[in-house]
Tab-separated table of C-alpha atoms in Angstrom:
chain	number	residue	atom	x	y	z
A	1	UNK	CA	0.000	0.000	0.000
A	2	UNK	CA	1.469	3.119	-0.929
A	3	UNK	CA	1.964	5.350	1.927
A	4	UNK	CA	-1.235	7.452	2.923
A	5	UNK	CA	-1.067	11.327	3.840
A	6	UNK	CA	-3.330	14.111	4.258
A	7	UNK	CA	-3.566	16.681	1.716
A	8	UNK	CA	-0.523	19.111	1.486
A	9	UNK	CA	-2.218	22.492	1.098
A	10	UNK	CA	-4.024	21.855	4.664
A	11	UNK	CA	-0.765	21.772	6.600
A	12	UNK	CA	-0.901	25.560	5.604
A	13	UNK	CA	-3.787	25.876	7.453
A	14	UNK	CA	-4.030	23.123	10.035
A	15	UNK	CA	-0.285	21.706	10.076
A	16	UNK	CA	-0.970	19.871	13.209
A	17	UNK	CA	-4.035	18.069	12.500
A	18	UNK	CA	-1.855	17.015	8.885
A	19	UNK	CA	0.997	15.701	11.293
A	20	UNK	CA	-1.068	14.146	13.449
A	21	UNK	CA	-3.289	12.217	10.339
A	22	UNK	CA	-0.055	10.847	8.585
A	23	UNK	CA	1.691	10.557	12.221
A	24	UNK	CA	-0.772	8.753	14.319
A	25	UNK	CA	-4.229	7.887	11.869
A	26	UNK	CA	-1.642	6.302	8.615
A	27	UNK	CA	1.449	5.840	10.128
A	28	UNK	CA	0.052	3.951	13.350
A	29	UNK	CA	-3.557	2.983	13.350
A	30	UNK	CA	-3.567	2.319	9.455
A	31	UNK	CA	-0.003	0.128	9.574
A	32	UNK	CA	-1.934	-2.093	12.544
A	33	UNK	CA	-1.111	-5.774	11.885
A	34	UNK	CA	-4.558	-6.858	13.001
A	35	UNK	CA	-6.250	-5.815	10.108
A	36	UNK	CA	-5.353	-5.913	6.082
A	37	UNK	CA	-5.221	-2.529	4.188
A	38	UNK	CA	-7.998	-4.321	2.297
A	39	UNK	CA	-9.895	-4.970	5.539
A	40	UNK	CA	-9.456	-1.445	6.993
A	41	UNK	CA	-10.807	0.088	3.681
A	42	UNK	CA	-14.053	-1.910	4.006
A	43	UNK	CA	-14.576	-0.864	7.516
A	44	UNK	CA	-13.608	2.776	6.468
A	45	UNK	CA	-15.945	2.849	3.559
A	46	UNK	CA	-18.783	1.560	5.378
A	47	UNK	CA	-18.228	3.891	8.066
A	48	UNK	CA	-17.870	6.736	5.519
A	49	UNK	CA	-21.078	5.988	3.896
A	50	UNK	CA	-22.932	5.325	6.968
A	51	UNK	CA	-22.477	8.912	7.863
A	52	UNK	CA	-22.554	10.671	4.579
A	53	UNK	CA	-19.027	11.800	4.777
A	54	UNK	CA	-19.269	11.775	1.245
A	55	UNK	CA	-16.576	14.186	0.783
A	56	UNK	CA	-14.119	11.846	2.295
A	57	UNK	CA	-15.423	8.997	0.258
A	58	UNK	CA	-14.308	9.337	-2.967
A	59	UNK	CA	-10.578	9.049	-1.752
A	60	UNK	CA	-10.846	6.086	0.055
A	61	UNK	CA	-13.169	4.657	-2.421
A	62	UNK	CA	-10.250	4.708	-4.374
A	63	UNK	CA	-8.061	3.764	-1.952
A	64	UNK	CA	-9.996	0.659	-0.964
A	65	UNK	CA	-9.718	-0.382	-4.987
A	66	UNK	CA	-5.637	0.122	-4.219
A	67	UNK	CA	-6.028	-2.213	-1.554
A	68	UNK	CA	-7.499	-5.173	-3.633
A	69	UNK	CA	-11.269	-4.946	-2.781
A	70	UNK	CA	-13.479	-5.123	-5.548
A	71	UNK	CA	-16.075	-2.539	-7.341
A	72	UNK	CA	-18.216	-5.626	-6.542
A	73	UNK	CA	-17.194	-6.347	-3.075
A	74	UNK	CA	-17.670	-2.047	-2.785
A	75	UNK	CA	-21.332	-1.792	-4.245
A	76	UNK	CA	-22.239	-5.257	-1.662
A	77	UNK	CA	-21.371	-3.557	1.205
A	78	UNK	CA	-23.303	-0.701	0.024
A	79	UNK	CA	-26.120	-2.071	-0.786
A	80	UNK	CA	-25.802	-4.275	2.575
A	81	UNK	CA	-25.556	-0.900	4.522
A	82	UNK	CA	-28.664	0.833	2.865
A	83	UNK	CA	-30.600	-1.115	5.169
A	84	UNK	CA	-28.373	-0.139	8.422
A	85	UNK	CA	-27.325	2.844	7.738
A	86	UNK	CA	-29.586	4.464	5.256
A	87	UNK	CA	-31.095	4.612	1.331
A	88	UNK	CA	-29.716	7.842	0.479
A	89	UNK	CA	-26.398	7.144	2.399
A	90	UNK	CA	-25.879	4.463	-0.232
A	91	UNK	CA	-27.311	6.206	-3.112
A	92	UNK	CA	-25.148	8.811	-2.434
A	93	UNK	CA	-22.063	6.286	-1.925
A	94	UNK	CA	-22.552	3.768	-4.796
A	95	UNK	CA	-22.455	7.190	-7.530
A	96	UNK	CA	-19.457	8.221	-6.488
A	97	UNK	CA	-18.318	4.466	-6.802
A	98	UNK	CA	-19.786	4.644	-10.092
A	99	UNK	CA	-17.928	7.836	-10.740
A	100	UNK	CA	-14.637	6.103	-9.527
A	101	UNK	CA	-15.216	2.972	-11.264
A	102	UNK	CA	-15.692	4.992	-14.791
A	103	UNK	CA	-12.771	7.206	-14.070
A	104	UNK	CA	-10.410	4.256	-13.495
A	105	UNK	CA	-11.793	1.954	-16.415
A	106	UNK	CA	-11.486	5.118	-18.943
């Protein structure tokens, strides 16, 4: 997995909270050995979607596709979740997998 980081231009702004995110959330908590990258994109993902953080999504969306899970694997845990978590949670979580999906098959 290539090594995760929180967006450059925020450090301007918030260089703490980017220190701590590729310090302690990727560097630590993301490099656990009781999970896969794989596994801790599905749980991440889920979580995302099951409270609309849909402008985190997209990113690890596409970081969960790095990390060997599937579009398929993605929109089954979606659709799973729509009945935990929400309809337009998923809705809003399998188009930007859609969008993804497109983006990285074009």
């Amino acid at each position: 997995m290539a090594k995760q980081s929180a967006p450059r231009e925020l450090a301007q702004v918030a260089p703490k909270l980017v220190e701590i995110t590729d310090d302690v959330l990727f560097g630590d908590v993301w490099e656990r050995p009781g999970l896969s990258p794989r596994d801790r994109s599905l749980v991440t993902v889920s979580v995302l979607a099951a409270l609309y953080r849909s402008e985190q999504l997209p990113y690890h969306l596409g970081k969960a596709l790095e990390n060997g899970l599937s579009v398929e694997e993605l929109s089954e845990a979606i659709t799973h979740l729509a009945f935990y978590a929400g309809w337009p949670n998923a809705m809003t979580a399998i188009t930007l997998l859609k969008k993804i999906a497109d983006e990285q098959s074009a």
